[in-house]
Coordinates of C-alpha atoms in Angstrom, one line a residue:
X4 CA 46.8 39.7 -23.6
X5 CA 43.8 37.4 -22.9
X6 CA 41.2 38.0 -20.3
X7 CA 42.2 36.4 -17.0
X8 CA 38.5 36.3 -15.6
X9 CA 36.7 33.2 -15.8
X10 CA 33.8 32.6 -18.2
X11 CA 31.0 32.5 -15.9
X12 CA 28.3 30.2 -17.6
X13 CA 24.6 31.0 -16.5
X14 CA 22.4 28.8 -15.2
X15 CA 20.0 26.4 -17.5
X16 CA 16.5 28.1 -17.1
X17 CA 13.0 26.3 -17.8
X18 CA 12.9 28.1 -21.1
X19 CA 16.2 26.9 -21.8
X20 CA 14.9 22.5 -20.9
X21 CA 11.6 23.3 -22.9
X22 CA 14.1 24.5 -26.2
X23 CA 16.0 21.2 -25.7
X24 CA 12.9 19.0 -25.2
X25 CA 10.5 21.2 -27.8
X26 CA 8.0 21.8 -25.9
X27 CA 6.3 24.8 -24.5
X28 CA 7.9 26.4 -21.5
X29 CA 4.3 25.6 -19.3
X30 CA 4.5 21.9 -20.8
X31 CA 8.3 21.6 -19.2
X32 CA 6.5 23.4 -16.2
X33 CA 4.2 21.1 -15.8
X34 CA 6.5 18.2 -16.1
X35 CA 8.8 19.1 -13.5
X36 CA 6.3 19.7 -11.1
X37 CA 5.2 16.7 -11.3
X38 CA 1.8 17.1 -13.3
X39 CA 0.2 13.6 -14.3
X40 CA -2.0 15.5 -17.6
X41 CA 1.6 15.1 -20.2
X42 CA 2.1 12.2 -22.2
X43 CA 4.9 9.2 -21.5
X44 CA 6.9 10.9 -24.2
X45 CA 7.0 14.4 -23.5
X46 CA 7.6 13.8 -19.7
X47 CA 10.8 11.6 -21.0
X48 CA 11.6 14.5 -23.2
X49 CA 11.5 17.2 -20.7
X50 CA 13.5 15.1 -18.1
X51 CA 16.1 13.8 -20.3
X52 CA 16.3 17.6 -21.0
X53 CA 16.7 18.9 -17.6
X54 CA 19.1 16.3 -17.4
X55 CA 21.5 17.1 -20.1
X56 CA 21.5 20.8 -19.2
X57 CA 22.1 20.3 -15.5
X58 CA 19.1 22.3 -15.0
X59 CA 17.7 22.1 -10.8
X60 CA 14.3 23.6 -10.2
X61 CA 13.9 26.3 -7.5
X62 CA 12.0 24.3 -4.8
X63 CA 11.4 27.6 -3.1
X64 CA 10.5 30.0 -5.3
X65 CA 8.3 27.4 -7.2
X66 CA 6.7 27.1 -3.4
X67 CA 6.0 30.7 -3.5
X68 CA 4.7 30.6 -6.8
X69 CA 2.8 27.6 -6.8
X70 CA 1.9 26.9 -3.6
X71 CA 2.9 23.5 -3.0
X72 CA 5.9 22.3 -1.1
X73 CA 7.0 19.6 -4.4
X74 CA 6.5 16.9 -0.5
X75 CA 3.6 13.9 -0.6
X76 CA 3.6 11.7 2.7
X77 CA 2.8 7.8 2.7
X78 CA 1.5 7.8 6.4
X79 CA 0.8 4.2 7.9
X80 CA -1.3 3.5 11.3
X81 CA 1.0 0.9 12.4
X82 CA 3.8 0.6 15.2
X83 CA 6.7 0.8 14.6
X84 CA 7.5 -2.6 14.5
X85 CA 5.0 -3.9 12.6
X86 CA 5.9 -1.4 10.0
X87 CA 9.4 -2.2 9.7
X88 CA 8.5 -6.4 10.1
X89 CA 5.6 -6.8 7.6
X90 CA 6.5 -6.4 3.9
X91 CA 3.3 -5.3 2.9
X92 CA 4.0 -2.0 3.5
X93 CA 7.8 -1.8 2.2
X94 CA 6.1 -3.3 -1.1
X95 CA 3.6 -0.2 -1.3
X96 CA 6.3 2.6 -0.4
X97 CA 8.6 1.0 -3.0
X98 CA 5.9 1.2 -5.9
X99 CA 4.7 4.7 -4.5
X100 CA 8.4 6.1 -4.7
X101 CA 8.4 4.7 -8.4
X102 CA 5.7 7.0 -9.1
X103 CA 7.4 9.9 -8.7
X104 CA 11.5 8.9 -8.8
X105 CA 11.5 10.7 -12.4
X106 CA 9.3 13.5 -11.1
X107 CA 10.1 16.7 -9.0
X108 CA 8.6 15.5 -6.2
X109 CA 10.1 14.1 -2.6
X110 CA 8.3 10.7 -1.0
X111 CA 8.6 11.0 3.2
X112 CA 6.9 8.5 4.7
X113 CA 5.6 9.0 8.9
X114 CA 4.2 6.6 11.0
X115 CA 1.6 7.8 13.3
X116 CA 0.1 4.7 15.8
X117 CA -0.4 6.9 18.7
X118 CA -2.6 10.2 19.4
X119 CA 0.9 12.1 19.7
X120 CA 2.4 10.8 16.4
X121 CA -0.8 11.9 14.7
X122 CA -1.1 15.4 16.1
X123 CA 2.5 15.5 15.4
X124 CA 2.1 14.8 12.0
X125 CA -0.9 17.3 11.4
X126 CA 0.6 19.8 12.8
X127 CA 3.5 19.2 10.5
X128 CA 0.9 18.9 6.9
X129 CA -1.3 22.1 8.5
X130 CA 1.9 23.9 8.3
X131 CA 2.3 24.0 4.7
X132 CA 5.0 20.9 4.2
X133 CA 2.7 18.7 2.0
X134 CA 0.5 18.6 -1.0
X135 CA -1.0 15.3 -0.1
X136 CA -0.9 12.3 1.7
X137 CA -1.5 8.5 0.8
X138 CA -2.6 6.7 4.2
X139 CA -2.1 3.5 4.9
X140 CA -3.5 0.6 7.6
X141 CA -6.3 3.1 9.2
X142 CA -8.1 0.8 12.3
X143 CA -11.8 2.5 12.7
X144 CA -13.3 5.9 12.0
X145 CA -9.4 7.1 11.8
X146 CA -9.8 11.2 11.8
X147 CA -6.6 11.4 10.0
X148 CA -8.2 11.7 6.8
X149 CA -11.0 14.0 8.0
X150 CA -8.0 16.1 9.4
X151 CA -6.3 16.7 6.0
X152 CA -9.4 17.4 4.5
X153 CA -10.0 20.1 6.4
X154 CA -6.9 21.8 6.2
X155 CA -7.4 21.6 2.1
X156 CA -4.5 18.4 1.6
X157 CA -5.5 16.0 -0.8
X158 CA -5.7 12.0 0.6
X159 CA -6.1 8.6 -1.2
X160 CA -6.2 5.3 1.2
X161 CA -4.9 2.4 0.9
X162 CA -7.8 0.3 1.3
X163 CA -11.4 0.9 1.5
X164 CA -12.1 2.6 5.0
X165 CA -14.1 1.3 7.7
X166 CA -16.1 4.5 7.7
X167 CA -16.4 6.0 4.3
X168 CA -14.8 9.4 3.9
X169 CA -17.0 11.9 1.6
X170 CA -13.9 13.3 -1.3
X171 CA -11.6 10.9 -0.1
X172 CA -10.7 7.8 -2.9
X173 CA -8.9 5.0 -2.4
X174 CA -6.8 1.6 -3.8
X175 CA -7.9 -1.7 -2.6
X176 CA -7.5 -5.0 -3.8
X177 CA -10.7 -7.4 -4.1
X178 CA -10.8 -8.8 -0.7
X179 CA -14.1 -10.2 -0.7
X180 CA -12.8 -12.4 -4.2
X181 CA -9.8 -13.1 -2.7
X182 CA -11.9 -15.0 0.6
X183 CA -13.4 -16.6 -1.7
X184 CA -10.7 -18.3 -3.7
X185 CA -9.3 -19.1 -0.7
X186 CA -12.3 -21.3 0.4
X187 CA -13.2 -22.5 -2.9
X188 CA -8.9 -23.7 -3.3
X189 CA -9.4 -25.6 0.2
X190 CA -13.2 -26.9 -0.6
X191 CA -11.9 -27.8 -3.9
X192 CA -9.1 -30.0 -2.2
X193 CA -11.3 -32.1 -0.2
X194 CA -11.0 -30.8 2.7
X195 CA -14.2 -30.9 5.3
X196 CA -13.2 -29.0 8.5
X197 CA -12.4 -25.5 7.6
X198 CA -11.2 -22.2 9.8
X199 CA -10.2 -19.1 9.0
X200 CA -7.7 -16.6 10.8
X201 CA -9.0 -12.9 10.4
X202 CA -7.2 -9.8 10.8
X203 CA -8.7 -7.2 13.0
X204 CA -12.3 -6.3 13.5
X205 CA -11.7 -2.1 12.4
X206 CA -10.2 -2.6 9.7
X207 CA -12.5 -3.7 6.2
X208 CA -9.1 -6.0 5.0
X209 CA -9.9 -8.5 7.8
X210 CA -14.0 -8.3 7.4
X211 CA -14.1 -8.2 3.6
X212 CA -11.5 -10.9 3.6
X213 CA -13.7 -13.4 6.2
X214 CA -17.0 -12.3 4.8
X215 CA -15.5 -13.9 1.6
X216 CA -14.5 -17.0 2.6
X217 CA -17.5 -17.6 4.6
X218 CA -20.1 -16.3 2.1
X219 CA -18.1 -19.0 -0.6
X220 CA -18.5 -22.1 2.1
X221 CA -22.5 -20.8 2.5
X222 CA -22.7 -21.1 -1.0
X223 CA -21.9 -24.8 -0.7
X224 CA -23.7 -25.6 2.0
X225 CA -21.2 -25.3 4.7
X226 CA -19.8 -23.5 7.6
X227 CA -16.6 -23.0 8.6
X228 CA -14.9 -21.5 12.2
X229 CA -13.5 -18.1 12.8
X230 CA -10.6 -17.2 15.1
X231 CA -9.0 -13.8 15.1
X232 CA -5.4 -12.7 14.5
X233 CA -4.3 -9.1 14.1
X234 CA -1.8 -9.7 10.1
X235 CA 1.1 -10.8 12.5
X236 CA 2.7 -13.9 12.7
X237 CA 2.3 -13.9 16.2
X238 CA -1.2 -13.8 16.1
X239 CA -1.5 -16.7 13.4
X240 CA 0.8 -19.0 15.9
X241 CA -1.3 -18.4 18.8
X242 CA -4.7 -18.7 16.7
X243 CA -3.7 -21.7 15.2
X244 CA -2.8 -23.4 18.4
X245 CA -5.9 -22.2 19.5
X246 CA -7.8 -24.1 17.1
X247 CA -6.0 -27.5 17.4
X248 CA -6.5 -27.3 21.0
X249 CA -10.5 -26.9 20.6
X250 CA -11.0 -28.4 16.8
X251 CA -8.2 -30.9 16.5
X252 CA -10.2 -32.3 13.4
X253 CA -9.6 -29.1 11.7
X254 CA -7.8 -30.1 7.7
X255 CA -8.2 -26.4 6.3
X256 CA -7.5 -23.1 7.3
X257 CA -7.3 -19.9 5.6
X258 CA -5.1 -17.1 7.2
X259 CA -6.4 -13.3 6.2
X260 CA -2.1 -12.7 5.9
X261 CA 1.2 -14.8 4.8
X262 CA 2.7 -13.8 8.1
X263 CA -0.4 -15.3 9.7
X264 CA -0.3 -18.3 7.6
X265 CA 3.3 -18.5 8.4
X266 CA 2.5 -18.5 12.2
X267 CA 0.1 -21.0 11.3
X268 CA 2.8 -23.1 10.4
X269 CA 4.8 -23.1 13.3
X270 CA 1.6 -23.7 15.1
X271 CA 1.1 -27.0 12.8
X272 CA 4.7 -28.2 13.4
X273 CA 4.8 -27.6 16.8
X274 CA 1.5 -29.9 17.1
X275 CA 3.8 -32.6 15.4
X276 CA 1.4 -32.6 12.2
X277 CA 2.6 -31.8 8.7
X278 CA 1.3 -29.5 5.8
X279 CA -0.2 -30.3 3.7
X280 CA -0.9 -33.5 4.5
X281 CA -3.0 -32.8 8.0
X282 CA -3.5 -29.5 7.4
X283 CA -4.1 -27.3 4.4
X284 CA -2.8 -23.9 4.5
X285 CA -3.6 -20.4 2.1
X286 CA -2.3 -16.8 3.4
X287 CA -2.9 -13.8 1.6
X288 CA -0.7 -11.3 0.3
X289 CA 1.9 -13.1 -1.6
X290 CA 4.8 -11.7 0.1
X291 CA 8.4 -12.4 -0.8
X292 CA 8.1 -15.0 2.0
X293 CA 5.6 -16.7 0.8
X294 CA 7.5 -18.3 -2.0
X295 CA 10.5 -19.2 0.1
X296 CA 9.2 -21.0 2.9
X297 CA 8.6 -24.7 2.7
X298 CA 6.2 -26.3 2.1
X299 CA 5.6 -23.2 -0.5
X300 CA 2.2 -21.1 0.2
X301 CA -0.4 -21.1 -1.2
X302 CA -1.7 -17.6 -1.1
X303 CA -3.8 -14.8 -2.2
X304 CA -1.9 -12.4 -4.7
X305 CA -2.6 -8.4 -4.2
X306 CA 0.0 -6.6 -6.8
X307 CA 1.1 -4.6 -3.5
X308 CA 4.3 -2.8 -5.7
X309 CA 1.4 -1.4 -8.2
X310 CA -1.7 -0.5 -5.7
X311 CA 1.7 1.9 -4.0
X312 CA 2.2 3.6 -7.7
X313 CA -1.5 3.8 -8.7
X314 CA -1.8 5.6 -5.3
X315 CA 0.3 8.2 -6.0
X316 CA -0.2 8.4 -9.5
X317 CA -3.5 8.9 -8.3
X318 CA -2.8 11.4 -5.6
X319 CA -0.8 13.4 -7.8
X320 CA -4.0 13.9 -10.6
X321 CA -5.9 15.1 -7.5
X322 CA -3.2 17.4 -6.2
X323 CA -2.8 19.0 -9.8
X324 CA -6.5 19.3 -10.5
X325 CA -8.4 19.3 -7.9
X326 CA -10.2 15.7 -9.9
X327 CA -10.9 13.2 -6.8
X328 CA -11.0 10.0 -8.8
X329 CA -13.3 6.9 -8.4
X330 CA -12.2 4.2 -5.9
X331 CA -10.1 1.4 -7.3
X332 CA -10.7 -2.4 -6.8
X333 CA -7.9 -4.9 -7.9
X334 CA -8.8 -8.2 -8.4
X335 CA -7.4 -10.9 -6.6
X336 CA -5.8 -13.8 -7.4
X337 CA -5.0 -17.3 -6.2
X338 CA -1.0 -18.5 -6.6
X339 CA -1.2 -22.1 -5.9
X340 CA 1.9 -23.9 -4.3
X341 CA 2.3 -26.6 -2.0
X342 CA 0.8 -26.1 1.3
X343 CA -2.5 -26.3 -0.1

């Protein structure tokens, strides 16, 4: 008479996904927690192992064992809303949760404008939740960073800070190159009467990105106005009326962001004047918008999707090593369209 109990299978083990993928049991450790120091082809291996075998790692008892919650948090110092209506940021989280899709470990993302959403949020890391953070958008001497530092949780920036952090990194694209281009694309046009639309005065994006642009006019013997904006369209609409009501000569203008560039626009048409023809523009960013609007814009690339996955590539080396890596500065480069 056969056996009426049911075969009860046991669980894949990690010894089991390192047999499958042939590699050591430590090597398929280290892949599944999400250590950077494997190569392409093992870290395919292991994976496509797990895979096949079903096999789920114990996010608890690797806690326990490891010390590490398997959590990273892309913070941003934004409101809400500016969060949710610049792409900037949704660029950078998409290429930071390509990073680590095909590793054991979980992307949150927290935004923390206010005093209460940042105590919040440290009180949440200090607890033992994260193995690092990558922050985003910091106005100032932000103490986030100096927070996390303290309580041992490793933190790269996006963007170089205002205040420089001593064992903090960071990802930033060439924003000093990119004012320049910018200046020499409008100079090179012919036009005379230049202005630029900066972002605000804490943050290095906005400085590094005027400084540019001015230092690039200077080099040619000219000047050229300054009005700031704060990245939002908003601020680019009102700035730009601003400068046709006091500079109505004005033929060039460089916005430090598309969405100020865009505001810029609606400024321009508003006026009953037409782009390029009266006015040249060049944003920076090249955002999704940027290619859809019309006249097209002429804009400042930053590879947005890859500074988010070198960031926590980046974060992740640190986290497993303790190795805090060199800054990193992306060059920046001009995609010509229509509007200037």
């Amino acid at each position: 008479m056969a056996d009426p109990r049911p075969v009860v299978r046991s669980a894949p083990t990690l010894e089991s996904v390192a047999s499958v993928a042939g590699v050591s049991r430590a090597t398929a450790g280290r892949v599944l927690s999400g250590a950077s120091n494997v190569t392409e082809r093992t870290r395919e291996a292991v994976l496509r192992a797990a895979d096949e075998l079903g096999y789920v790692t114990n996010r608890a008892a690797r806690a326990l064992m490891t010390q590490r919650s398997g959590l990273i948090a892309f913070v941003v110092a934004e409101p809400e809303e500016r969060f949710f209506n610049d792409p900037h940021f949704s660029l950078a989280l998409r290429g930071a949760h390509a990073a680590v899709a095909k590793l054991d470990v979980q992307l949150v993302f927290s935004i923390v404008h206010l005093d209460a959403d940042r105590r919040k949020f440290e009180r949440f890391a200090r607890a033992g939740h994260l193995d690092g953070a990558i922050l985003a958008s910091l106005h100032g001497d932000h103490p986030l960073p100096r927070a996390l530092q303290a309580a041992g949780i490793p933190v790269i920036l996006m963007g170089r800070p205002l205040v420089p952090v001593a064992g903090v990194s960071y990802v930033s694209s060439d924003n000093v190159g990119g004012g320049r281009l910018a200046a020499a694309r409008l100079a090179d046009g012919g036009r005379t009467r230049l202005a630029t639309i900066t972002g605000p005065r804490d943050m290095t994006a906005a400085l590094d990105r005027e400084s540019g642009f001015l230092g690039e006019l200077a080099v040619r013997g000219r000047s050229g106005l300054v009005v700031e904006g704060d990245f939002s369209m908003e601020s680019g609409r009102a700035a730009m009326t601003e400068l046709l009501a006091t500079r109505p000569d004005i033929d060039g203008v460089f916005a430090a962001s598309d969405l100020m560039a865009l505001g810029a626009f609606q400024a321009i048409t508003d006026a009953g004047r037409s782009i390029p023809e009266d006015v040249a523009v060049v944003g920076f960013d090249d955002s999704p918008l940027a290619a859809t609007v019309r006249p097209g814009l002429t804009t400042i690339r930053q590879p947005v999707v890859d500074m988010g996955a070198t960031l926590a590539q980046r974060l992740l080396r640190t986290i497993e090593d303790g190795t805090v890596l060199d800054p990193v500065l992306i060059p920046a480069e001009l995609v010509a369209r229509e509007s200037a």
